[in-house]
Amino acid sequence: MNSYTAWAALCGLGLGAGLWLMIVRLPAWRPMAFADRVAPHIRVGVRSSRMLQDSWQQDSATPALWQLARPLLQQVKKIANLHSPSSTTVRKRLQAAGLRLSLVDYRSQELLCALTGLVVGSALMALLAFRQSVSLPLAVTVVLGCAVMGYFLRGWWLGEQVKRRARRILTQFPTVAEVLALTVGAGESTTGAVERISRICHGDIGAEFTHTLNDIHSGTSMVQAMSNMSDRVQIGAMTRFVDAIVVATERGTPLGQVLRDQAQDVRDASKRELMEIAGKREISMLVPIIFGVLPLTIVFAIFPGLALLEMSY
């Protein structure tokens, strides 16, 4: 690859980035936030229209190049916040994934993945340079791209860990909710029911109930311990279940009936999820049938007739 091809690739990359920036900044692709929609109706003390204000005059002290580059920088910042969230969000995701990692350890793993990508990209470019000439801009782009890909790969894997653990918990949760409702309905206290579940359940949900029981034994109230478990897991069904327990405990509602109703709701939610998954699988099964089996059947049906027509001639 000569230098002209490398410069053409870089120019094409810049053109694609510019077109992408223009598309994503269109009004249809950037919906207005709720605060922006409500702000004009609750703002007081504004006597003139905001449309009459000149943003260029307000930012007259800012260089024009900075004002032109501001949308691109805001988009880059948005993507960076998406793939590298704040410390609080990272801690919540680590708890939802069931990892006992500190924030420093996770950031260290991100840097290690970036360094691994940097080394892999450098090795690939070195092997390619031994066989043919490689331009410097292309080599730098590939090496930096591998480093960024390695950095983003750690966040992607964390998201996959969160999804897999949530799927495992949702699989076990209907049975646990039913057992909890039966235990409380039999006359046992809520703390005793949680202790029983932590003894007989295994896996991720058993570990969460064990953690909740340890919090209760350490002096935390049952309501706060259950709320902490809901915050750690971050699953909608469990959040609603815990909220129902908290409301019933605070208001003095009979907890057995509430738990039975919530267990039935969890069962219904799991059935709906299974129906949705089955519907998606049916659509996926149509792809090999339409593009594989059906053309082959048509060929088997038409080929004998074509062969007879050729033999008749």
PDB file of C-alpha atoms in Angstrom:
ATOM      1  CA  MET A   1       0.000   0.000   0.000  1.00  0.00           C
ATOM      2  CA  ASN A   2       1.525   3.300  -1.117  1.00  0.00           C
ATOM      3  CA  SER A   3       1.204   6.704   0.489  1.00  0.00           C
ATOM      4  CA  TYR A   4      -1.544   7.833  -1.904  1.00  0.00           C
ATOM      5  CA  THR A   5      -3.803   4.992  -0.786  1.00  0.00           C
ATOM      6  CA  ALA A   6      -3.133   5.798   2.864  1.00  0.00           C
ATOM      7  CA  TRP A   7      -3.952   9.485   2.390  1.00  0.00           C
ATOM      8  CA  ALA A   8      -7.076   8.535   0.435  1.00  0.00           C
ATOM      9  CA  ALA A   9      -8.163   6.279   3.303  1.00  0.00           C
ATOM     10  CA  LEU A  10      -7.591   9.078   5.826  1.00  0.00           C
ATOM     11  CA  CYS A  11      -9.527  11.560   3.678  1.00  0.00           C
ATOM     12  CA  GLY A  12     -12.361   9.061   3.330  1.00  0.00           C
ATOM     13  CA  LEU A  13     -12.379   8.566   7.084  1.00  0.00           C
ATOM     14  CA  GLY A  14     -12.608  12.318   7.629  1.00  0.00           C
ATOM     15  CA  LEU A  15     -15.410  12.626   5.087  1.00  0.00           C
ATOM     16  CA  GLY A  16     -17.322   9.783   6.730  1.00  0.00           C
ATOM     17  CA  ALA A  17     -16.880  11.342  10.180  1.00  0.00           C
ATOM     18  CA  GLY A  18     -18.137  14.698   8.904  1.00  0.00           C
ATOM     19  CA  LEU A  19     -21.190  13.173   7.234  1.00  0.00           C
ATOM     20  CA  TRP A  20     -21.941  11.126  10.332  1.00  0.00           C
ATOM     21  CA  LEU A  21     -21.694  14.248  12.495  1.00  0.00           C
ATOM     22  CA  MET A  22     -24.087  16.123  10.201  1.00  0.00           C
ATOM     23  CA  ILE A  23     -26.608  13.264  10.280  1.00  0.00           C
ATOM     24  CA  VAL A  24     -26.596  12.709  14.041  1.00  0.00           C
ATOM     25  CA  ARG A  25     -26.985  16.450  14.718  1.00  0.00           C
ATOM     26  CA  LEU A  26     -30.176  16.743  12.646  1.00  0.00           C
ATOM     27  CA  PRO A  27     -33.302  17.645  14.677  1.00  0.00           C
ATOM     28  CA  ALA A  28     -34.897  14.281  13.936  1.00  0.00           C
ATOM     29  CA  TRP A  29     -31.883  12.413  15.337  1.00  0.00           C
ATOM     30  CA  ARG A  30     -31.404  14.472  18.495  1.00  0.00           C
ATOM     31  CA  PRO A  31     -34.717  14.437  20.404  1.00  0.00           C
ATOM     32  CA  MET A  32     -35.267  17.230  22.876  1.00  0.00           C
ATOM     33  CA  ALA A  33     -34.787  16.336  26.506  1.00  0.00           C
ATOM     34  CA  PHE A  34     -37.654  16.539  28.960  1.00  0.00           C
ATOM     35  CA  ALA A  35     -36.048  19.431  30.844  1.00  0.00           C
ATOM     36  CA  ASP A  36     -35.697  21.409  27.606  1.00  0.00           C
ATOM     37  CA  ARG A  37     -39.357  20.856  26.748  1.00  0.00           C
ATOM     38  CA  VAL A  38     -40.588  21.924  30.170  1.00  0.00           C
ATOM     39  CA  ALA A  39     -38.175  24.844  30.653  1.00  0.00           C
ATOM     40  CA  PRO A  40     -40.038  27.391  28.420  1.00  0.00           C
ATOM     41  CA  HIS A  41     -43.255  26.842  30.386  1.00  0.00           C
ATOM     42  CA  ILE A  42     -41.761  27.306  33.856  1.00  0.00           C
ATOM     43  CA  ARG A  43     -39.163  29.984  33.126  1.00  0.00           C
ATOM     44  CA  VAL A  44     -39.901  33.311  34.813  1.00  0.00           C
ATOM     45  CA  GLY A  45     -38.353  36.707  34.400  1.00  0.00           C
ATOM     46  CA  VAL A  46     -37.545  36.316  30.675  1.00  0.00           C
ATOM     47  CA  ARG A  47     -38.959  39.272  28.779  1.00  0.00           C
ATOM     48  CA  SER A  48     -37.484  38.668  25.345  1.00  0.00           C
ATOM     49  CA  SER A  49     -37.567  35.687  23.056  1.00  0.00           C
ATOM     50  CA  ARG A  50     -34.602  33.371  23.079  1.00  0.00           C
ATOM     51  CA  MET A  51     -34.749  33.270  19.275  1.00  0.00           C
ATOM     52  CA  LEU A  52     -33.631  36.912  19.192  1.00  0.00           C
ATOM     53  CA  GLN A  53     -30.439  36.110  21.060  1.00  0.00           C
ATOM     54  CA  ASP A  54     -27.295  35.784  18.987  1.00  0.00           C
ATOM     55  CA  SER A  55     -25.113  32.978  20.228  1.00  0.00           C
ATOM     56  CA  TRP A  56     -22.211  34.210  18.087  1.00  0.00           C
ATOM     57  CA  GLN A  57     -22.376  37.600  19.773  1.00  0.00           C
ATOM     58  CA  GLN A  58     -22.480  35.983  23.187  1.00  0.00           C
ATOM     59  CA  ASP A  59     -19.391  33.932  22.401  1.00  0.00           C
ATOM     60  CA  SER A  60     -17.531  36.748  20.666  1.00  0.00           C
ATOM     61  CA  ALA A  61     -14.527  36.206  22.924  1.00  0.00           C
ATOM     62  CA  THR A  62     -14.317  32.554  21.863  1.00  0.00           C
ATOM     63  CA  PRO A  63     -12.288  31.808  18.718  1.00  0.00           C
ATOM     64  CA  ALA A  64     -14.270  30.917  15.626  1.00  0.00           C
ATOM     65  CA  LEU A  65     -12.394  27.634  15.184  1.00  0.00           C
ATOM     66  CA  TRP A  66     -13.410  26.547  18.675  1.00  0.00           C
ATOM     67  CA  GLN A  67     -17.062  27.410  17.948  1.00  0.00           C
ATOM     68  CA  LEU A  68     -16.962  25.376  14.722  1.00  0.00           C
ATOM     69  CA  ALA A  69     -15.365  22.394  16.470  1.00  0.00           C
ATOM     70  CA  ARG A  70     -17.706  22.508  19.491  1.00  0.00           C
ATOM     71  CA  PRO A  71     -20.409  20.146  18.045  1.00  0.00           C
ATOM     72  CA  LEU A  72     -17.765  17.552  17.204  1.00  0.00           C
ATOM     73  CA  LEU A  73     -16.223  17.820  20.666  1.00  0.00           C
ATOM     74  CA  GLN A  74     -19.639  17.495  22.316  1.00  0.00           C
ATOM     75  CA  GLN A  75     -20.348  14.360  20.293  1.00  0.00           C
ATOM     76  CA  VAL A  76     -16.968  12.887  21.215  1.00  0.00           C
ATOM     77  CA  LYS A  77     -17.645  13.673  24.881  1.00  0.00           C
ATOM     78  CA  LYS A  78     -21.041  11.992  24.650  1.00  0.00           C
ATOM     79  CA  ILE A  79     -19.509   8.836  23.182  1.00  0.00           C
ATOM     80  CA  ALA A  80     -16.748   8.883  25.787  1.00  0.00           C
ATOM     81  CA  ASN A  81     -19.295   9.165  28.601  1.00  0.00           C
ATOM     82  CA  LEU A  82     -21.257   6.297  27.073  1.00  0.00           C
ATOM     83  CA  HIS A  83     -18.284   3.943  26.933  1.00  0.00           C
ATOM     84  CA  SER A  84     -16.476   5.331  29.968  1.00  0.00           C
ATOM     85  CA  PRO A  85     -19.187   6.281  32.463  1.00  0.00           C
ATOM     86  CA  SER A  86     -18.751   8.061  35.751  1.00  0.00           C
ATOM     87  CA  SER A  87     -17.440   6.415  38.898  1.00  0.00           C
ATOM     88  CA  THR A  88     -20.908   5.990  40.405  1.00  0.00           C
ATOM     89  CA  THR A  89     -22.239   4.283  37.283  1.00  0.00           C
ATOM     90  CA  VAL A  90     -19.218   1.991  37.116  1.00  0.00           C
ATOM     91  CA  ARG A  91     -19.686   0.959  40.745  1.00  0.00           C
ATOM     92  CA  LYS A  92     -23.351   0.155  40.108  1.00  0.00           C
ATOM     93  CA  ARG A  93     -22.484  -1.892  37.028  1.00  0.00           C
ATOM     94  CA  LEU A  94     -19.809  -3.793  38.946  1.00  0.00           C
ATOM     95  CA  GLN A  95     -22.327  -4.591  41.661  1.00  0.00           C
ATOM     96  CA  ALA A  96     -24.917  -5.640  39.074  1.00  0.00           C
ATOM     97  CA  ALA A  97     -22.331  -7.951  37.483  1.00  0.00           C
ATOM     98  CA  GLY A  98     -21.536  -9.498  40.859  1.00  0.00           C
ATOM     99  CA  LEU A  99     -17.863  -8.532  40.679  1.00  0.00           C
ATOM    100  CA  ARG A 100     -15.942  -7.709  43.824  1.00  0.00           C
ATOM    101  CA  LEU A 101     -13.691  -5.244  42.044  1.00  0.00           C
ATOM    102  CA  SER A 102     -12.862  -1.764  43.198  1.00  0.00           C
ATOM    103  CA  LEU A 103     -13.040   1.205  40.877  1.00  0.00           C
ATOM    104  CA  VAL A 104      -9.238   1.398  40.710  1.00  0.00           C
ATOM    105  CA  ASP A 105      -8.997  -2.275  39.729  1.00  0.00           C
ATOM    106  CA  TYR A 106     -11.548  -1.822  36.960  1.00  0.00           C
ATOM    107  CA  ARG A 107      -9.804   1.257  35.579  1.00  0.00           C
ATOM    108  CA  SER A 108      -6.535  -0.674  35.712  1.00  0.00           C
ATOM    109  CA  GLN A 109      -8.111  -3.462  33.674  1.00  0.00           C
ATOM    110  CA  GLU A 110      -9.320  -0.915  31.116  1.00  0.00           C
ATOM    111  CA  LEU A 111      -5.801   0.470  30.767  1.00  0.00           C
ATOM    112  CA  LEU A 112      -4.400  -3.053  30.541  1.00  0.00           C
ATOM    113  CA  CYS A 113      -6.841  -3.893  27.732  1.00  0.00           C
ATOM    114  CA  ALA A 114      -5.854  -0.678  25.935  1.00  0.00           C
ATOM    115  CA  LEU A 115      -2.161  -1.550  26.278  1.00  0.00           C
ATOM    116  CA  THR A 116      -2.869  -5.072  25.011  1.00  0.00           C
ATOM    117  CA  GLY A 117      -4.618  -3.645  21.966  1.00  0.00           C
ATOM    118  CA  LEU A 118      -1.687  -1.286  21.441  1.00  0.00           C
ATOM    119  CA  VAL A 119       0.774  -4.183  21.543  1.00  0.00           C
ATOM    120  CA  VAL A 120      -1.359  -6.313  19.206  1.00  0.00           C
ATOM    121  CA  GLY A 121      -1.712  -3.454  16.714  1.00  0.00           C
ATOM    122  CA  SER A 122       2.030  -2.775  16.829  1.00  0.00           C
ATOM    123  CA  ALA A 123       2.789  -6.460  16.250  1.00  0.00           C
ATOM    124  CA  LEU A 124       0.414  -6.617  13.284  1.00  0.00           C
ATOM    125  CA  MET A 125       1.931  -3.523  11.727  1.00  0.00           C
ATOM    126  CA  ALA A 126       5.447  -4.884  12.315  1.00  0.00           C
ATOM    127  CA  LEU A 127       4.603  -8.168  10.590  1.00  0.00           C
ATOM    128  CA  LEU A 128       2.970  -6.292   7.718  1.00  0.00           C
ATOM    129  CA  ALA A 129       5.990  -3.999   7.416  1.00  0.00           C
ATOM    130  CA  PHE A 130       8.304  -7.000   6.968  1.00  0.00           C
ATOM    131  CA  ARG A 131       6.343  -8.141   3.917  1.00  0.00           C
ATOM    132  CA  GLN A 132       5.574  -4.847   2.230  1.00  0.00           C
ATOM    133  CA  SER A 133       5.984  -1.145   2.720  1.00  0.00           C
ATOM    134  CA  VAL A 134       3.479   0.469   5.086  1.00  0.00           C
ATOM    135  CA  SER A 135       2.890   4.178   5.315  1.00  0.00           C
ATOM    136  CA  LEU A 136       3.335   5.862   8.687  1.00  0.00           C
ATOM    137  CA  PRO A 137      -0.183   7.438   8.910  1.00  0.00           C
ATOM    138  CA  LEU A 138      -1.831   4.079   8.259  1.00  0.00           C
ATOM    139  CA  ALA A 139       0.342   2.343  10.865  1.00  0.00           C
ATOM    140  CA  VAL A 140      -0.408   4.982  13.496  1.00  0.00           C
ATOM    141  CA  THR A 141      -4.139   4.820  12.741  1.00  0.00           C
ATOM    142  CA  VAL A 142      -4.245   1.027  13.027  1.00  0.00           C
ATOM    143  CA  VAL A 143      -2.225   0.962  16.255  1.00  0.00           C
ATOM    144  CA  LEU A 144      -4.350   3.658  17.916  1.00  0.00           C
ATOM    145  CA  GLY A 145      -7.521   1.982  16.658  1.00  0.00           C
ATOM    146  CA  CYS A 146      -6.482  -1.321  18.246  1.00  0.00           C
ATOM    147  CA  ALA A 147      -5.769   0.470  21.532  1.00  0.00           C
ATOM    148  CA  VAL A 148      -9.171   2.189  21.538  1.00  0.00           C
ATOM    149  CA  MET A 149     -10.869  -1.086  20.592  1.00  0.00           C
ATOM    150  CA  GLY A 150      -9.190  -2.857  23.496  1.00  0.00           C
ATOM    151  CA  TYR A 151     -10.308  -0.101  25.864  1.00  0.00           C
ATOM    152  CA  PHE A 152     -13.929  -0.296  24.701  1.00  0.00           C
ATOM    153  CA  LEU A 153     -13.834  -4.100  24.753  1.00  0.00           C
ATOM    154  CA  ARG A 154     -13.533  -4.129  28.543  1.00  0.00           C
ATOM    155  CA  GLY A 155     -16.692  -2.023  28.934  1.00  0.00           C
ATOM    156  CA  TRP A 156     -18.536  -4.240  26.446  1.00  0.00           C
ATOM    157  CA  TRP A 157     -17.571  -7.353  28.384  1.00  0.00           C
ATOM    158  CA  LEU A 158     -18.768  -5.744  31.631  1.00  0.00           C
ATOM    159  CA  GLY A 159     -22.142  -5.085  30.002  1.00  0.00           C
ATOM    160  CA  GLU A 160     -22.304  -8.714  28.873  1.00  0.00           C
ATOM    161  CA  GLN A 161     -21.550  -9.867  32.409  1.00  0.00           C
ATOM    162  CA  VAL A 162     -24.374  -7.687  33.735  1.00  0.00           C
ATOM    163  CA  LYS A 163     -26.830  -9.090  31.163  1.00  0.00           C
ATOM    164  CA  ARG A 164     -25.869 -12.712  31.806  1.00  0.00           C
ATOM    165  CA  ARG A 165     -26.147 -12.357  35.564  1.00  0.00           C
ATOM    166  CA  ALA A 166     -29.522 -10.592  35.233  1.00  0.00           C
ATOM    167  CA  ARG A 167     -30.713 -13.443  33.015  1.00  0.00           C
ATOM    168  CA  ARG A 168     -29.624 -16.040  35.564  1.00  0.00           C
ATOM    169  CA  ILE A 169     -31.308 -14.155  38.414  1.00  0.00           C
ATOM    170  CA  LEU A 170     -34.550 -13.776  36.454  1.00  0.00           C
ATOM    171  CA  THR A 171     -34.522 -17.512  35.791  1.00  0.00           C
ATOM    172  CA  GLN A 172     -34.289 -18.286  39.521  1.00  0.00           C
ATOM    173  CA  PHE A 173     -36.359 -15.416  40.850  1.00  0.00           C
ATOM    174  CA  PRO A 174     -39.944 -16.765  40.274  1.00  0.00           C
ATOM    175  CA  THR A 175     -39.203 -19.871  42.357  1.00  0.00           C
ATOM    176  CA  VAL A 176     -37.554 -17.805  45.078  1.00  0.00           C
ATOM    177  CA  ALA A 177     -40.521 -15.414  45.201  1.00  0.00           C
ATOM    178  CA  GLU A 178     -42.912 -18.345  45.513  1.00  0.00           C
ATOM    179  CA  VAL A 179     -40.884 -19.918  48.329  1.00  0.00           C
ATOM    180  CA  LEU A 180     -40.676 -16.569  50.123  1.00  0.00           C
ATOM    181  CA  ALA A 181     -44.458 -16.124  49.873  1.00  0.00           C
ATOM    182  CA  LEU A 182     -45.103 -19.654  51.182  1.00  0.00           C
ATOM    183  CA  THR A 183     -42.638 -19.167  54.053  1.00  0.00           C
ATOM    184  CA  VAL A 184     -44.179 -15.886  55.175  1.00  0.00           C
ATOM    185  CA  GLY A 185     -47.683 -17.271  54.705  1.00  0.00           C
ATOM    186  CA  ALA A 186     -46.786 -20.193  56.997  1.00  0.00           C
ATOM    187  CA  GLY A 187     -46.174 -17.754  59.834  1.00  0.00           C
ATOM    188  CA  GLU A 188     -42.451 -17.132  59.652  1.00  0.00           C
ATOM    189  CA  SER A 189     -41.053 -13.598  59.865  1.00  0.00           C
ATOM    190  CA  THR A 190     -39.580 -11.806  56.888  1.00  0.00           C
ATOM    191  CA  THR A 191     -36.062 -12.066  58.296  1.00  0.00           C
ATOM    192  CA  GLY A 192     -36.539 -15.783  58.881  1.00  0.00           C
ATOM    193  CA  ALA A 193     -37.825 -16.205  55.337  1.00  0.00           C
ATOM    194  CA  VAL A 194     -34.782 -14.402  53.961  1.00  0.00           C
ATOM    195  CA  GLU A 195     -32.530 -16.624  56.092  1.00  0.00           C
ATOM    196  CA  ARG A 196     -34.272 -19.757  54.815  1.00  0.00           C
ATOM    197  CA  ILE A 197     -33.881 -18.637  51.204  1.00  0.00           C
ATOM    198  CA  SER A 198     -30.187 -17.886  51.728  1.00  0.00           C
ATOM    199  CA  ARG A 199     -29.750 -21.460  53.030  1.00  0.00           C
ATOM    200  CA  ILE A 200     -31.625 -23.389  50.368  1.00  0.00           C
ATOM    201  CA  CYS A 201     -30.855 -21.246  47.284  1.00  0.00           C
ATOM    202  CA  HIS A 202     -27.617 -21.361  45.369  1.00  0.00           C
ATOM    203  CA  GLY A 203     -26.170 -19.282  42.597  1.00  0.00           C
ATOM    204  CA  ASP A 204     -26.337 -15.538  42.123  1.00  0.00           C
ATOM    205  CA  ILE A 205     -29.688 -14.941  43.784  1.00  0.00           C
ATOM    206  CA  GLY A 206     -28.648 -17.040  46.784  1.00  0.00           C
ATOM    207  CA  ALA A 207     -25.512 -14.929  47.135  1.00  0.00           C
ATOM    208  CA  GLU A 208     -27.614 -11.750  47.048  1.00  0.00           C
ATOM    209  CA  PHE A 209     -29.955 -13.000  49.774  1.00  0.00           C
ATOM    210  CA  THR A 210     -26.933 -14.066  51.835  1.00  0.00           C
ATOM    211  CA  HIS A 211     -25.496 -10.571  51.470  1.00  0.00           C
ATOM    212  CA  THR A 212     -28.853  -9.105  52.502  1.00  0.00           C
ATOM    213  CA  LEU A 213     -28.983 -11.391  55.550  1.00  0.00           C
ATOM    214  CA  ASN A 214     -25.472 -10.315  56.553  1.00  0.00           C
ATOM    215  CA  ASP A 215     -26.573  -6.675  56.313  1.00  0.00           C
ATOM    216  CA  ILE A 216     -29.554  -7.399  58.573  1.00  0.00           C
ATOM    217  CA  HIS A 217     -27.356  -9.165  61.122  1.00  0.00           C
ATOM    218  CA  SER A 218     -24.891  -6.276  61.064  1.00  0.00           C
ATOM    219  CA  GLY A 219     -27.573  -3.825  62.236  1.00  0.00           C
ATOM    220  CA  THR A 220     -29.204  -2.612  59.018  1.00  0.00           C
ATOM    221  CA  SER A 221     -32.980  -2.622  59.021  1.00  0.00           C
ATOM    222  CA  MET A 222     -34.747  -5.198  56.893  1.00  0.00           C
ATOM    223  CA  VAL A 223     -36.314  -2.536  54.685  1.00  0.00           C
ATOM    224  CA  GLN A 224     -32.973  -0.856  54.019  1.00  0.00           C
ATOM    225  CA  ALA A 225     -31.226  -4.188  53.398  1.00  0.00           C
ATOM    226  CA  MET A 226     -33.852  -5.213  50.840  1.00  0.00           C
ATOM    227  CA  SER A 227     -33.603  -1.807  49.163  1.00  0.00           C
ATOM    228  CA  ASN A 228     -29.822  -2.206  48.986  1.00  0.00           C
ATOM    229  CA  MET A 229     -30.270  -5.598  47.319  1.00  0.00           C
ATOM    230  CA  SER A 230     -32.601  -4.043  44.763  1.00  0.00           C
ATOM    231  CA  ASP A 231     -30.061  -1.312  44.035  1.00  0.00           C
ATOM    232  CA  ARG A 232     -27.282  -3.868  43.609  1.00  0.00           C
ATOM    233  CA  VAL A 233     -29.184  -6.170  41.270  1.00  0.00           C
ATOM    234  CA  GLN A 234     -30.897  -3.452  39.160  1.00  0.00           C
ATOM    235  CA  ILE A 235     -33.611  -5.717  37.732  1.00  0.00           C
ATOM    236  CA  GLY A 236     -37.111  -4.378  37.231  1.00  0.00           C
ATOM    237  CA  ALA A 237     -38.980  -7.447  38.527  1.00  0.00           C
ATOM    238  CA  MET A 238     -36.923  -7.649  41.706  1.00  0.00           C
ATOM    239  CA  THR A 239     -37.202  -3.884  42.228  1.00  0.00           C
ATOM    240  CA  ARG A 240     -41.001  -4.082  42.110  1.00  0.00           C
ATOM    241  CA  PHE A 241     -40.935  -7.106  44.430  1.00  0.00           C
ATOM    242  CA  VAL A 242     -38.756  -5.336  46.989  1.00  0.00           C
ATOM    243  CA  ASP A 243     -40.826  -2.150  46.753  1.00  0.00           C
ATOM    244  CA  ALA A 244     -43.974  -4.138  47.508  1.00  0.00           C
ATOM    245  CA  ILE A 245     -42.320  -5.688  50.561  1.00  0.00           C
ATOM    246  CA  VAL A 246     -41.143  -2.283  51.771  1.00  0.00           C
ATOM    247  CA  VAL A 247     -44.561  -0.654  51.319  1.00  0.00           C
ATOM    248  CA  ALA A 248     -46.346  -3.566  53.017  1.00  0.00           C
ATOM    249  CA  THR A 249     -43.912  -3.457  55.940  1.00  0.00           C
ATOM    250  CA  GLU A 250     -44.209   0.296  56.417  1.00  0.00           C
ATOM    251  CA  ARG A 251     -48.026   0.371  56.172  1.00  0.00           C
ATOM    252  CA  GLY A 252     -48.728  -2.815  58.134  1.00  0.00           C
ATOM    253  CA  THR A 253     -50.361  -4.651  55.223  1.00  0.00           C
ATOM    254  CA  PRO A 254     -50.520  -8.475  55.545  1.00  0.00           C
ATOM    255  CA  LEU A 255     -47.266  -9.511  53.945  1.00  0.00           C
ATOM    256  CA  GLY A 256     -48.295 -13.021  52.929  1.00  0.00           C
ATOM    257  CA  GLN A 257     -50.941 -11.908  50.430  1.00  0.00           C
ATOM    258  CA  VAL A 258     -48.677  -9.195  49.050  1.00  0.00           C
ATOM    259  CA  LEU A 259     -45.879 -11.707  48.487  1.00  0.00           C
ATOM    260  CA  ARG A 260     -48.256 -14.158  46.798  1.00  0.00           C
ATOM    261  CA  ASP A 261     -49.501 -11.439  44.458  1.00  0.00           C
ATOM    262  CA  GLN A 262     -45.965 -10.364  43.663  1.00  0.00           C
ATOM    263  CA  ALA A 263     -44.912 -13.965  43.057  1.00  0.00           C
ATOM    264  CA  GLN A 264     -47.796 -14.360  40.608  1.00  0.00           C
ATOM    265  CA  ASP A 265     -46.754 -11.141  38.869  1.00  0.00           C
ATOM    266  CA  VAL A 266     -43.198 -12.486  38.567  1.00  0.00           C
ATOM    267  CA  ARG A 267     -44.557 -15.717  37.088  1.00  0.00           C
ATOM    268  CA  ASP A 268     -46.629 -13.783  34.556  1.00  0.00           C
ATOM    269  CA  ALA A 269     -43.641 -11.606  33.656  1.00  0.00           C
ATOM    270  CA  SER A 270     -41.484 -14.687  33.083  1.00  0.00           C
ATOM    271  CA  LYS A 271     -44.204 -16.191  30.871  1.00  0.00           C
ATOM    272  CA  ARG A 272     -44.423 -12.990  28.836  1.00  0.00           C
ATOM    273  CA  GLU A 273     -40.660 -12.973  28.438  1.00  0.00           C
ATOM    274  CA  LEU A 274     -40.706 -16.605  27.264  1.00  0.00           C
ATOM    275  CA  MET A 275     -43.425 -15.768  24.732  1.00  0.00           C
ATOM    276  CA  GLU A 276     -41.384 -12.830  23.436  1.00  0.00           C
ATOM    277  CA  ILE A 277     -38.284 -15.004  23.125  1.00  0.00           C
ATOM    278  CA  ALA A 278     -40.309 -17.706  21.348  1.00  0.00           C
ATOM    279  CA  GLY A 279     -41.666 -15.119  18.902  1.00  0.00           C
ATOM    280  CA  LYS A 280     -38.167 -13.869  18.133  1.00  0.00           C
ATOM    281  CA  ARG A 281     -36.923 -17.431  17.643  1.00  0.00           C
ATOM    282  CA  GLU A 282     -39.764 -18.133  15.210  1.00  0.00           C
ATOM    283  CA  ILE A 283     -38.746 -15.142  13.117  1.00  0.00           C
ATOM    284  CA  SER A 284     -35.119 -16.279  13.230  1.00  0.00           C
ATOM    285  CA  MET A 285     -36.125 -19.760  12.077  1.00  0.00           C
ATOM    286  CA  LEU A 286     -37.777 -18.279   8.990  1.00  0.00           C
ATOM    287  CA  VAL A 287     -34.421 -17.082   7.665  1.00  0.00           C
ATOM    288  CA  PRO A 288     -32.891 -20.532   6.886  1.00  0.00           C
ATOM    289  CA  ILE A 289     -36.270 -21.800   5.688  1.00  0.00           C
ATOM    290  CA  ILE A 290     -36.809 -18.954   3.221  1.00  0.00           C
ATOM    291  CA  PHE A 291     -33.226 -18.613   2.003  1.00  0.00           C
ATOM    292  CA  GLY A 292     -32.158 -22.264   2.292  1.00  0.00           C
ATOM    293  CA  VAL A 293     -34.904 -24.875   2.290  1.00  0.00           C
ATOM    294  CA  LEU A 294     -37.427 -23.109   0.038  1.00  0.00           C
ATOM    295  CA  PRO A 295     -35.002 -22.435  -2.889  1.00  0.00           C
ATOM    296  CA  LEU A 296     -33.751 -26.023  -2.641  1.00  0.00           C
ATOM    297  CA  THR A 297     -37.341 -27.329  -2.781  1.00  0.00           C
ATOM    298  CA  ILE A 298     -38.050 -25.185  -5.830  1.00  0.00           C
ATOM    299  CA  VAL A 299     -34.908 -26.508  -7.523  1.00  0.00           C
ATOM    300  CA  PHE A 300     -35.932 -30.122  -6.801  1.00  0.00           C
ATOM    301  CA  ALA A 301     -39.414 -29.422  -8.198  1.00  0.00           C
ATOM    302  CA  ILE A 302     -38.292 -27.648 -11.371  1.00  0.00           C
ATOM    303  CA  PHE A 303     -35.134 -29.609 -12.260  1.00  0.00           C
ATOM    304  CA  PRO A 304     -36.892 -32.849 -13.451  1.00  0.00           C
ATOM    305  CA  GLY A 305     -39.137 -30.850 -15.764  1.00  0.00           C
ATOM    306  CA  LEU A 306     -36.174 -28.958 -17.203  1.00  0.00           C
ATOM    307  CA  ALA A 307     -34.300 -32.234 -17.693  1.00  0.00           C
ATOM    308  CA  LEU A 308     -37.268 -33.710 -19.571  1.00  0.00           C
ATOM    309  CA  LEU A 309     -37.507 -30.632 -21.759  1.00  0.00           C
ATOM    310  CA  GLU A 310     -33.828 -30.940 -22.640  1.00  0.00           C
ATOM    311  CA  MET A 311     -34.246 -34.653 -23.425  1.00  0.00           C
ATOM    312  CA  SER A 312     -37.251 -33.923 -25.669  1.00  0.00           C
ATOM    313  CA  TYR A 313     -35.072 -31.724 -27.851  1.00  0.00           C
TER     314      TYR A 313
END
